[in-house]
mmCIF file of C-alpha atoms in Angstrom:
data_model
loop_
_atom_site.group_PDB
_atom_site.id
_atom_site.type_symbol
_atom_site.label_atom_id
_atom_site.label_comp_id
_atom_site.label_asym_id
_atom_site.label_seq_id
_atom_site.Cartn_x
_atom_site.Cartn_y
_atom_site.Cartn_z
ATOM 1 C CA UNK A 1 13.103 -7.751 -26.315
ATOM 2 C CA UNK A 2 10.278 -5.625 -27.570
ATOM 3 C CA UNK A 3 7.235 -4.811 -25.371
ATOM 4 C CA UNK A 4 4.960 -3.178 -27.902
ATOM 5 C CA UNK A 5 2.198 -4.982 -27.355
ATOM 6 C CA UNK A 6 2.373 -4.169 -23.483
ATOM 7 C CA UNK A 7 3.236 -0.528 -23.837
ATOM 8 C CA UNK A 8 -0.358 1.017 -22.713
ATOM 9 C CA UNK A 9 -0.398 3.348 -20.170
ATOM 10 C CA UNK A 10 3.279 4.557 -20.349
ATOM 11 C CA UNK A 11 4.339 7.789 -18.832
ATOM 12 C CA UNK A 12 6.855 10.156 -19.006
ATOM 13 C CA UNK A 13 9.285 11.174 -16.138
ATOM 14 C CA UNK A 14 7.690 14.450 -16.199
ATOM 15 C CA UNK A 15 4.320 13.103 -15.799
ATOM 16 C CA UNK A 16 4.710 10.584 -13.094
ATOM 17 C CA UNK A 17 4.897 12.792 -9.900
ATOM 18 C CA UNK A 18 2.095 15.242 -11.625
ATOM 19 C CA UNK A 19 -0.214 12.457 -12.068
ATOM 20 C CA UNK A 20 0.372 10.829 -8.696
ATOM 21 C CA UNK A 21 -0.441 14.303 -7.280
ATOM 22 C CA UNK A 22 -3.265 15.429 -9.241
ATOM 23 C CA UNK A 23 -4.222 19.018 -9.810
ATOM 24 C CA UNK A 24 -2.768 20.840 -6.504
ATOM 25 C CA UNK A 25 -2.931 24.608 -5.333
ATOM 26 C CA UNK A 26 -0.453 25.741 -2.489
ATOM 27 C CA UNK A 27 -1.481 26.900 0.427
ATOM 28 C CA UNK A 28 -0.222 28.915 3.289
ATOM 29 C CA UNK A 29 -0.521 26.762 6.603
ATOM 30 C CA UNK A 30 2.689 23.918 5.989
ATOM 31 C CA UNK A 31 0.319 21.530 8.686
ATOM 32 C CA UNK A 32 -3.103 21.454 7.181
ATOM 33 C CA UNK A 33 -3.353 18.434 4.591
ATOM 34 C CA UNK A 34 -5.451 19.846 1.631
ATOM 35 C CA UNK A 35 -8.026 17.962 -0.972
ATOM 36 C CA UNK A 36 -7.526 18.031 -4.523
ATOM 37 C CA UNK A 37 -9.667 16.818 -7.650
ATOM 38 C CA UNK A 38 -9.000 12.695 -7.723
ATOM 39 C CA UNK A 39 -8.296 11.488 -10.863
ATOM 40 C CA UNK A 40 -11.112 11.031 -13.250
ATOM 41 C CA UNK A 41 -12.567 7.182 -12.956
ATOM 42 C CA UNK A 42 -12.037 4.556 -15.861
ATOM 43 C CA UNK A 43 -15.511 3.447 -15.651
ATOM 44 C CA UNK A 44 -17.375 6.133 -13.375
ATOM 45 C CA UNK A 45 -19.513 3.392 -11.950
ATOM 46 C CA UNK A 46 -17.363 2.193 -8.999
ATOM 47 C CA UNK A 47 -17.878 4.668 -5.765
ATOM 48 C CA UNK A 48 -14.777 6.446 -4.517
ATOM 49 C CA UNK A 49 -12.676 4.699 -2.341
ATOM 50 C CA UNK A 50 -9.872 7.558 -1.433
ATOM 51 C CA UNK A 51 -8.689 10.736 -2.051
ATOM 52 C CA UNK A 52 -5.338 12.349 -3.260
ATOM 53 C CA UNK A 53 -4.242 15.163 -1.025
ATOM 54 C CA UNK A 54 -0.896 17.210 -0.234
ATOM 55 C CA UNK A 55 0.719 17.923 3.068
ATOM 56 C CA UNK A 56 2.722 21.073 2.840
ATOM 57 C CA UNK A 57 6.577 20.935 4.501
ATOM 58 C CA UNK A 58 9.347 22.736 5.116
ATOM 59 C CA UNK A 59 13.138 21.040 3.441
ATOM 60 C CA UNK A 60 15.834 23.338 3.137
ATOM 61 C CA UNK A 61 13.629 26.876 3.645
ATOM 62 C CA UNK A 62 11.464 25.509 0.371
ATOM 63 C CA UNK A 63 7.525 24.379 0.749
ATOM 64 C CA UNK A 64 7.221 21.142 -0.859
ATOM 65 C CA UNK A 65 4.249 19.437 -1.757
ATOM 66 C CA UNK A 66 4.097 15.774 -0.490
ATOM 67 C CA UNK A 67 1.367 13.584 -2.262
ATOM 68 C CA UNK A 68 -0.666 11.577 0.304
ATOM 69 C CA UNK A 69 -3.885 9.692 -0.043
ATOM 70 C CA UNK A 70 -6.980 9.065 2.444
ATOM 71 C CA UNK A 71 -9.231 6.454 2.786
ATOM 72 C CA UNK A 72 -13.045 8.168 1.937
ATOM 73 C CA UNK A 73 -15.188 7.136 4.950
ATOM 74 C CA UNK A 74 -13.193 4.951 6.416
ATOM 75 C CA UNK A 75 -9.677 4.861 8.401
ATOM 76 C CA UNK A 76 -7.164 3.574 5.999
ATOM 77 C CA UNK A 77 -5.498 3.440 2.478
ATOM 78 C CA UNK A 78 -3.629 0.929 0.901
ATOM 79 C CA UNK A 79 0.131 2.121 0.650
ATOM 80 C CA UNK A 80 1.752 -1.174 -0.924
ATOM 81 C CA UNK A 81 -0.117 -4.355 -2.686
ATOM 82 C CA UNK A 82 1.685 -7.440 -3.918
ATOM 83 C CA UNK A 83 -0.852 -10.342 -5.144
ATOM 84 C CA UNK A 84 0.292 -13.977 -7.264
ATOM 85 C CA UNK A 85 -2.064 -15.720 -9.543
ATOM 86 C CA UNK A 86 -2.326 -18.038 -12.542
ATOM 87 C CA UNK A 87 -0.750 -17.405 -15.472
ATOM 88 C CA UNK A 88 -3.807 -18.360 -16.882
ATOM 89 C CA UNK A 89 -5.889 -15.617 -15.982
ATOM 90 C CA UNK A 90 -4.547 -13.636 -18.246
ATOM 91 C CA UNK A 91 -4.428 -16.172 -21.220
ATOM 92 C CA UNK A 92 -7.377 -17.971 -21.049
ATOM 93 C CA UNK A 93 -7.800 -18.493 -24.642
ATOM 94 C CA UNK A 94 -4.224 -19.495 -24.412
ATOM 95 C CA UNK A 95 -3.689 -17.658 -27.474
ATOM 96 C CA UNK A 96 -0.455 -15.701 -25.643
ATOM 97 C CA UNK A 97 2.898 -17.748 -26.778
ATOM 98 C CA UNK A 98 5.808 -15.677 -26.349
ATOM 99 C CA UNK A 99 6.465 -14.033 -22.997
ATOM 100 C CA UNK A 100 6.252 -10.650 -24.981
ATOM 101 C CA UNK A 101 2.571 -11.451 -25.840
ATOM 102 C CA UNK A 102 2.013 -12.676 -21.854
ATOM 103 C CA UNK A 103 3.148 -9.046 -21.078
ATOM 104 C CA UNK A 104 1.246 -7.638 -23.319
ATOM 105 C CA UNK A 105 -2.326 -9.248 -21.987
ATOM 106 C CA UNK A 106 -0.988 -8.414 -18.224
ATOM 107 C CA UNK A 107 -0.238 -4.802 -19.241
ATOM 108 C CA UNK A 108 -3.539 -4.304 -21.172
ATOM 109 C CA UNK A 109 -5.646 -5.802 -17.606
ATOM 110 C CA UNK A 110 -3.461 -3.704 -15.429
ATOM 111 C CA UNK A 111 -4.237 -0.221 -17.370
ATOM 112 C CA UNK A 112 -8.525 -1.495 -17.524
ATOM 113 C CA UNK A 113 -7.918 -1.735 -13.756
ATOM 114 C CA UNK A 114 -5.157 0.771 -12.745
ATOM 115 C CA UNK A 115 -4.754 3.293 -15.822
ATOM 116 C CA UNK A 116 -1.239 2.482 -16.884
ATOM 117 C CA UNK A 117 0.108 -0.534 -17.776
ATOM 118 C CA UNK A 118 3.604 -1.936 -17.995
ATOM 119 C CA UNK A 119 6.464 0.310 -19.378
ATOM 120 C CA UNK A 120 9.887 -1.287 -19.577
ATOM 121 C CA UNK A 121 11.545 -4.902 -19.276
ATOM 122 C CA UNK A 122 13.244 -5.646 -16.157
ATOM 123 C CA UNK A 123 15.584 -8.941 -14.968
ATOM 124 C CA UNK A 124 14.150 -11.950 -13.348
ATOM 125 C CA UNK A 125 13.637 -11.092 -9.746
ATOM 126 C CA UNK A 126 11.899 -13.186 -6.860
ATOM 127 C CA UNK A 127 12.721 -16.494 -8.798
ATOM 128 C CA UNK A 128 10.676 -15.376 -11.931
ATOM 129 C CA UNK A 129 12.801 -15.314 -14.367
ATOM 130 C CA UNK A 130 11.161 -12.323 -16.334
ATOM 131 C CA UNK A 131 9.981 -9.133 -14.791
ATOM 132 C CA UNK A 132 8.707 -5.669 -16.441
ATOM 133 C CA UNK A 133 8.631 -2.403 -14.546
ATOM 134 C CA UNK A 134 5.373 0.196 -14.099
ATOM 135 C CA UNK A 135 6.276 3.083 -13.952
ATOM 136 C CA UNK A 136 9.519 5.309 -15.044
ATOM 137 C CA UNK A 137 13.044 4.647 -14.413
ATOM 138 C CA UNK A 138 12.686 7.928 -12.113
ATOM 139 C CA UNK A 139 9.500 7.022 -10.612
ATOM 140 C CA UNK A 140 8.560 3.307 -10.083
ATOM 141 C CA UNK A 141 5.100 2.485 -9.702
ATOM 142 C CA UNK A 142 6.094 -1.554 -9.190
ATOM 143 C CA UNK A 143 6.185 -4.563 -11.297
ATOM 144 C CA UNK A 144 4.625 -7.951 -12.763
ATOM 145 C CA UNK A 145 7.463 -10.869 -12.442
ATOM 146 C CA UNK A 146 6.420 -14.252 -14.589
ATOM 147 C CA UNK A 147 8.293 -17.131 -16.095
ATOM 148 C CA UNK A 148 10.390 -19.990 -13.790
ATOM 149 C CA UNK A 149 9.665 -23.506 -13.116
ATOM 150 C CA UNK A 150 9.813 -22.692 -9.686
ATOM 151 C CA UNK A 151 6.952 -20.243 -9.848
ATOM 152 C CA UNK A 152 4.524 -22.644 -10.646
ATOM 153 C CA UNK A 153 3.043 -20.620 -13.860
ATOM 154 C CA UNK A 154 1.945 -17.752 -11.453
ATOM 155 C CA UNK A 155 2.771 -14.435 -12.226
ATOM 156 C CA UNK A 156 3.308 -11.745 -9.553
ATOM 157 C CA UNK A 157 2.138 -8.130 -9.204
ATOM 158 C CA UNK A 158 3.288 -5.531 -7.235
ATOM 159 C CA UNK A 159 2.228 -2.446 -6.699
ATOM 160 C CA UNK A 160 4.629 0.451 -4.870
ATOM 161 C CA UNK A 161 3.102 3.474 -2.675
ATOM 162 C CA UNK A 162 3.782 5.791 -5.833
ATOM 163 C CA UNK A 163 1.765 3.367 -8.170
ATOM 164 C CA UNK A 164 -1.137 2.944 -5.827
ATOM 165 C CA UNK A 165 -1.524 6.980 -5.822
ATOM 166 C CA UNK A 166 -1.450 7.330 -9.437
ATOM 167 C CA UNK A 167 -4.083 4.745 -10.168
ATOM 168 C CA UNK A 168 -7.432 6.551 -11.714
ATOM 169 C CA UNK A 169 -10.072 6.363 -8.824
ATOM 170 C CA UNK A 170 -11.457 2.948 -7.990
ATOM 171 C CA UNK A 171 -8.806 1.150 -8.627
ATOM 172 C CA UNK A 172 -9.916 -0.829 -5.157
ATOM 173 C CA UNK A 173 -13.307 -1.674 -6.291
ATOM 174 C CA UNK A 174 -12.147 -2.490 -9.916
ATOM 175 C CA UNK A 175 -9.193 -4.865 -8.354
ATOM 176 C CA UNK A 176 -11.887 -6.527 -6.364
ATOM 177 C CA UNK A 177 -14.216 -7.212 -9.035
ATOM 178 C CA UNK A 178 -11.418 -8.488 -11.392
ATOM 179 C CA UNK A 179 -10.423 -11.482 -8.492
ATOM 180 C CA UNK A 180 -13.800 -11.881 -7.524
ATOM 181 C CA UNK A 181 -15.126 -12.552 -11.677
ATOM 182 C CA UNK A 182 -11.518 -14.122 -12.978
ATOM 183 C CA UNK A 183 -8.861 -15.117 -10.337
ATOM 184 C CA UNK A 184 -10.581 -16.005 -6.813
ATOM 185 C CA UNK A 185 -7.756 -18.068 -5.532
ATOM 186 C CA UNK A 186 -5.480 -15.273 -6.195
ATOM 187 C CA UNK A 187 -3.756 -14.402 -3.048
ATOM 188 C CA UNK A 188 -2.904 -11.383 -1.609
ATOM 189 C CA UNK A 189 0.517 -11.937 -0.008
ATOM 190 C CA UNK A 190 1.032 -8.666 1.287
ATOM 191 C CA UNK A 191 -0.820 -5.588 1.729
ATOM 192 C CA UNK A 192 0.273 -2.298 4.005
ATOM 193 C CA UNK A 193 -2.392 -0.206 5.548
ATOM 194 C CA UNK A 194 -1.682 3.368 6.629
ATOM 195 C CA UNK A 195 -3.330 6.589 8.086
ATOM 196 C CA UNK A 196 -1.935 10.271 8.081
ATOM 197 C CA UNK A 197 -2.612 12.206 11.087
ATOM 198 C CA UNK A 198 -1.393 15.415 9.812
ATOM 199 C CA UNK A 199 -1.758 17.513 13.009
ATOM 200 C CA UNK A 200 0.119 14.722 15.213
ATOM 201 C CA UNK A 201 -2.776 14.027 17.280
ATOM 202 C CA UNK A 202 -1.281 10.389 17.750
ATOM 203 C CA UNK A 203 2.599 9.962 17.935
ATOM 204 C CA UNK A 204 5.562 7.232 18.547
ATOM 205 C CA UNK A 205 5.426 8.547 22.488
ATOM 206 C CA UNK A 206 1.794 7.782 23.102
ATOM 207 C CA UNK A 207 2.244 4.648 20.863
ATOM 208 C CA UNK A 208 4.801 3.247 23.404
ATOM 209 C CA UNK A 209 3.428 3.834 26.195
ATOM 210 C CA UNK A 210 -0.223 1.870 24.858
ATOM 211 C CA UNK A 211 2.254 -1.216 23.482
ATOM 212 C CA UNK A 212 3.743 -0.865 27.424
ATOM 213 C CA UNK A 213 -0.018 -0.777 28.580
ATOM 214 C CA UNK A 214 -1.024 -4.532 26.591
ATOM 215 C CA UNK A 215 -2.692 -2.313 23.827
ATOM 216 C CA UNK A 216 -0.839 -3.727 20.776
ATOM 217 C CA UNK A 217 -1.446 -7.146 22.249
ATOM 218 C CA UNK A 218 -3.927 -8.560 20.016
ATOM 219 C CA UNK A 219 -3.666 -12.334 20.648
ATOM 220 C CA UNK A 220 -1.415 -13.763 23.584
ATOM 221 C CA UNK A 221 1.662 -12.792 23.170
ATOM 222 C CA UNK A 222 2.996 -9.029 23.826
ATOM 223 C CA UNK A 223 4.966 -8.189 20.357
ATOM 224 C CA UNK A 224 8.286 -6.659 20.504
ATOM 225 C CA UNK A 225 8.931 -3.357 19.838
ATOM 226 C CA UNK A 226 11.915 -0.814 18.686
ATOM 227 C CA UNK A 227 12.491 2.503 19.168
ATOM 228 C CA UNK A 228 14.562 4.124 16.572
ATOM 229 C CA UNK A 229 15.846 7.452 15.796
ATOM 230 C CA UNK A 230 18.426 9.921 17.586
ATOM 231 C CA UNK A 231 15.210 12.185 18.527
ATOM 232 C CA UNK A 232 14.244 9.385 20.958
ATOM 233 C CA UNK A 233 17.468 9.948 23.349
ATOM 234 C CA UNK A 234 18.990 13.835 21.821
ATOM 235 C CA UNK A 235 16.229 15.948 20.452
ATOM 236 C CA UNK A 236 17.470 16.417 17.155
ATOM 237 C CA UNK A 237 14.193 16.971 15.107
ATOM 238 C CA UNK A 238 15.005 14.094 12.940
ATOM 239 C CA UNK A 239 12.118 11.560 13.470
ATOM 240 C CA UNK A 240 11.460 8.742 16.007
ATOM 241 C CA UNK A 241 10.149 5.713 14.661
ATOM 242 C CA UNK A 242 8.575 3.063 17.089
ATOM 243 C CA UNK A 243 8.216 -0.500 15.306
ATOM 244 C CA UNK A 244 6.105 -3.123 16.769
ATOM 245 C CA UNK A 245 6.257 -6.715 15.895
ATOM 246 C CA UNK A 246 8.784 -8.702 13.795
ATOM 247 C CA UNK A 247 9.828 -8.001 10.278
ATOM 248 C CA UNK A 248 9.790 -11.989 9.945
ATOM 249 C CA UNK A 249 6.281 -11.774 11.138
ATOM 250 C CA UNK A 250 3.087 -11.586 9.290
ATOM 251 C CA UNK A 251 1.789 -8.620 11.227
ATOM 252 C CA UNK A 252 4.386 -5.410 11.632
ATOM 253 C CA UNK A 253 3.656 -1.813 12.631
ATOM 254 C CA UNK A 254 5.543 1.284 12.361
ATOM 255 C CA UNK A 255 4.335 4.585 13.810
ATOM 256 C CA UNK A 256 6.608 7.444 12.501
ATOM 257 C CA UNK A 257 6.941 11.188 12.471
ATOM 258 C CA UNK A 258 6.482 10.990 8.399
ATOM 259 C CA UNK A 259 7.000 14.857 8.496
ATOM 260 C CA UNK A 260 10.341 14.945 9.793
ATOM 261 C CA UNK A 261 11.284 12.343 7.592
ATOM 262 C CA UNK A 262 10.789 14.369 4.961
ATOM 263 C CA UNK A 263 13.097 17.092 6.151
ATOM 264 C CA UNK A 264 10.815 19.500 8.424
ATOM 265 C CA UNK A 265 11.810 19.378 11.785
ATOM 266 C CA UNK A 266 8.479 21.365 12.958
ATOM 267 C CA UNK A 267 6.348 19.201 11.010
ATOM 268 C CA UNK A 268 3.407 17.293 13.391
ATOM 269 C CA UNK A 269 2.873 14.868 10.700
ATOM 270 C CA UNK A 270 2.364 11.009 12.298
ATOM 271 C CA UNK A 271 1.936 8.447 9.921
ATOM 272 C CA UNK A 272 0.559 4.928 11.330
ATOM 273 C CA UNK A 273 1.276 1.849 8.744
ATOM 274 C CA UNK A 274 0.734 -1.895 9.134
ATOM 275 C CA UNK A 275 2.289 -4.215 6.633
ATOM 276 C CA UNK A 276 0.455 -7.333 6.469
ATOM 277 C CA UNK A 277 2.248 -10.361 4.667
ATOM 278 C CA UNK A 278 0.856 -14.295 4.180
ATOM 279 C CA UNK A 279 2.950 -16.088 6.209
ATOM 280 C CA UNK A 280 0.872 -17.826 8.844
ATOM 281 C CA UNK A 281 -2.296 -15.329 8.205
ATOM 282 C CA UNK A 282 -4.910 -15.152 5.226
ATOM 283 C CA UNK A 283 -5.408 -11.327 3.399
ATOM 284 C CA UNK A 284 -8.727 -11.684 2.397
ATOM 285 C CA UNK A 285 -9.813 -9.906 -1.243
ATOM 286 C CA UNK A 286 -11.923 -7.199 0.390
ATOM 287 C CA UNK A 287 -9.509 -6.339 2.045
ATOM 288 C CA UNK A 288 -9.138 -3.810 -1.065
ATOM 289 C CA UNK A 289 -12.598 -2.463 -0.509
ATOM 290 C CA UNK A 290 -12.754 -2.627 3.437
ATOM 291 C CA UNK A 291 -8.744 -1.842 4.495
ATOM 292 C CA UNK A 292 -10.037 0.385 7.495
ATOM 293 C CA UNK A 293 -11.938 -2.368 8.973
ATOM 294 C CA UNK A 294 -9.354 -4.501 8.978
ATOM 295 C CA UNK A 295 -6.412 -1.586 10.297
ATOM 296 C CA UNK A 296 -9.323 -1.242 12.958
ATOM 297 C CA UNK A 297 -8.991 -4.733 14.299
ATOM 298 C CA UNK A 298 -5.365 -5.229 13.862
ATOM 299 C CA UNK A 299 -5.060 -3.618 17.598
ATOM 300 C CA UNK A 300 -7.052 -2.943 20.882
ATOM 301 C CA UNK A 301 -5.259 0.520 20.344
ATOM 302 C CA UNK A 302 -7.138 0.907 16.543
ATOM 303 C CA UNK A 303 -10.345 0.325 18.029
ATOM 304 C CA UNK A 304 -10.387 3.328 20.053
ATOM 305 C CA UNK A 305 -8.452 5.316 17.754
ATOM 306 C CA UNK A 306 -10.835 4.791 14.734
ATOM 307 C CA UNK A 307 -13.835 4.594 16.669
ATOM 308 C CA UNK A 308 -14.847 8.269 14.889
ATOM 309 C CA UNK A 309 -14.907 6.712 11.389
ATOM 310 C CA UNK A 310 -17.186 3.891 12.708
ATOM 311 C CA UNK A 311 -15.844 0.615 11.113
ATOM 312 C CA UNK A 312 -17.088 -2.625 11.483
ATOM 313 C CA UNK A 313 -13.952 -4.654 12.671
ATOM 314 C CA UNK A 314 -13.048 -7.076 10.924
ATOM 315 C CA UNK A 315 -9.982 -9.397 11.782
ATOM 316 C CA UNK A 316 -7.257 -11.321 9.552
ATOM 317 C CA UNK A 317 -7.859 -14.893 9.753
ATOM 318 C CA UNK A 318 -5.161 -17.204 10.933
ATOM 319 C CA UNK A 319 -4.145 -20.179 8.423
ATOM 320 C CA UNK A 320 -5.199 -23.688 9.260
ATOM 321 C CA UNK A 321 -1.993 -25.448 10.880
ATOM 322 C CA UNK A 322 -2.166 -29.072 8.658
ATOM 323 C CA UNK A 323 -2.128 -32.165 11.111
ATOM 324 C CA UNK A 324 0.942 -34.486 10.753
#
């Protein structure tokens, strides 16, 4: 099938890690995370919501440039998106018949919003029974899934790690705008939160001992946790990784030495990430505009290690349980 019509924003597999990266100059000291110039806005009215930087490591005696963003003013980025909405939003004048044409609307709304649109046709996946990819084959910046009558005429979007770095500045406020002006019942069904702290000045160690301390405990019950990686037990300079919470569960943490899992066993580098999904909690829409309020109040821990960016805290709301 021929996607013409939803062909805007296509790139190359020699573009995609360039453009995710932005301009970058090396520099000499492999810890130091460095800025570069973010990607020129589509509309240059929306504010800046993060910055594209590069964290310099060491794999196989080689520097390599590692692509990481940061939240601008406040403690978190948005590392992975997935939201489901009406087909209808992007048909309203229900002009769109074939699923080509469907595509072709989505694609043109993603690259207004994003600065790429759709680029290939994919299978059915998630009980859509269409799906187109964003992206490269190389490089996959996620995809849009439509079509199934199990779907209920919604059409999916989601939106990898890669994809949300090589969106044109803004993309959060745009996003926001679009759900708040054309799909407000869209839900958000699951959104991951990170922050980079390049010079390890919070690790999988300290993290333990605060979940053994009550200081992941944000409700009532203490969430499990998992330490994995050989470095944990044999100091091999591979990476622990310390999870917290269920995979099942709407709320899971991993804190992980990001550095060494990119193949520098000196490398400081700590990332923090919490993957939020829909299950028993609501992801509200500002969540786009405001994601280091709400990776401040996930934990009593985030509190005190955000309190420098000063966020307002803001907490996911639980869904109402439906009497029988």
């Amino acid at each position: 099938m021929s996607i013409n019509a939803a062909r805007m924003g296509y790139v190359s597999d020699g573009q995609a890690v360039a453009e995710a990266a932005g301009a970058r100059q090396r520099g000499s000291n492999l810890a130091t995370a460095k800025q570069t110039e973010a990607p020129t806005s589509n509309t240059g009215r929306y504010e800046q919501s993060s910055t594209l930087s590069t964290v310099l490591v060491m794999q196989n005696g080689q520097i390599k440039e590692i692509p990481v963003k940061k939240g601008v003013g406040t403690a978190a980025h948005i590392d992975a998106l997935t939201i489901t909405m009406p087909e209808l939003v992007f048909n309203q004048s229900l002009d769109a018949v074939t699923d080509d044409e469907v595509a072709g609307h989505i694609s043109g709304t993603i690259y207004e919003i994003m600065g790429y649109g759709l680029s290939s046709v994919a299978r059915g996946r998630n009980g859509y029974s269409m799906s187109y990819l964003m992206g490269t084959e190389r490089v996959s910046y996620g995809y849009v899934a439509f079509g199934g009558s199990q779907q209920r005429e919604t059409v999916c979007i989601h939106f990898t790690g890669t994809g949300l770095m090589a969106a044109q500045d803004g993309w959060e406020h745009r996003l926001y705008q679009f759900l708040q002006d054309f799909a407000p019942n869209a839900r958000i069904t699951r959104c991951d939160l990170a922050h980079d702290f390049i010079e390890g000045e919070y690790t999988p160690e300290q993290a333990l001992k605060d979940w053994e301390s009550g200081l992941f405990t944000s409700r009532y019950t203490k969430p499990v946790a998992e330490c994995v990686g050989s470095d944990w037990l044999s100091g091999t300079n591979r990476g622990k990784t310390l999870y917290i919470g269920s995979r099942k569960s709407s709320k899971y943490c991993r804190i992980y030495e990001k550095g060494k899992e990119q193949g520098d066993e000196q490398s400081k580098w700590v990332r923090f990430e919490l993957e939020l999904k829909n299950k028993d909690i609501i992801i509200p829409h500002d969540i786009l505009i405001n994601p280091g309020q709400y990776l401040t109040g996930a934990y009593p821990i985030c509190e005190q290690l955000f309190k420098n960016h000063k966020e307002q805290i803001a907490r996911i709301e639980l869904k109402k349980s439906r009497k029988q």
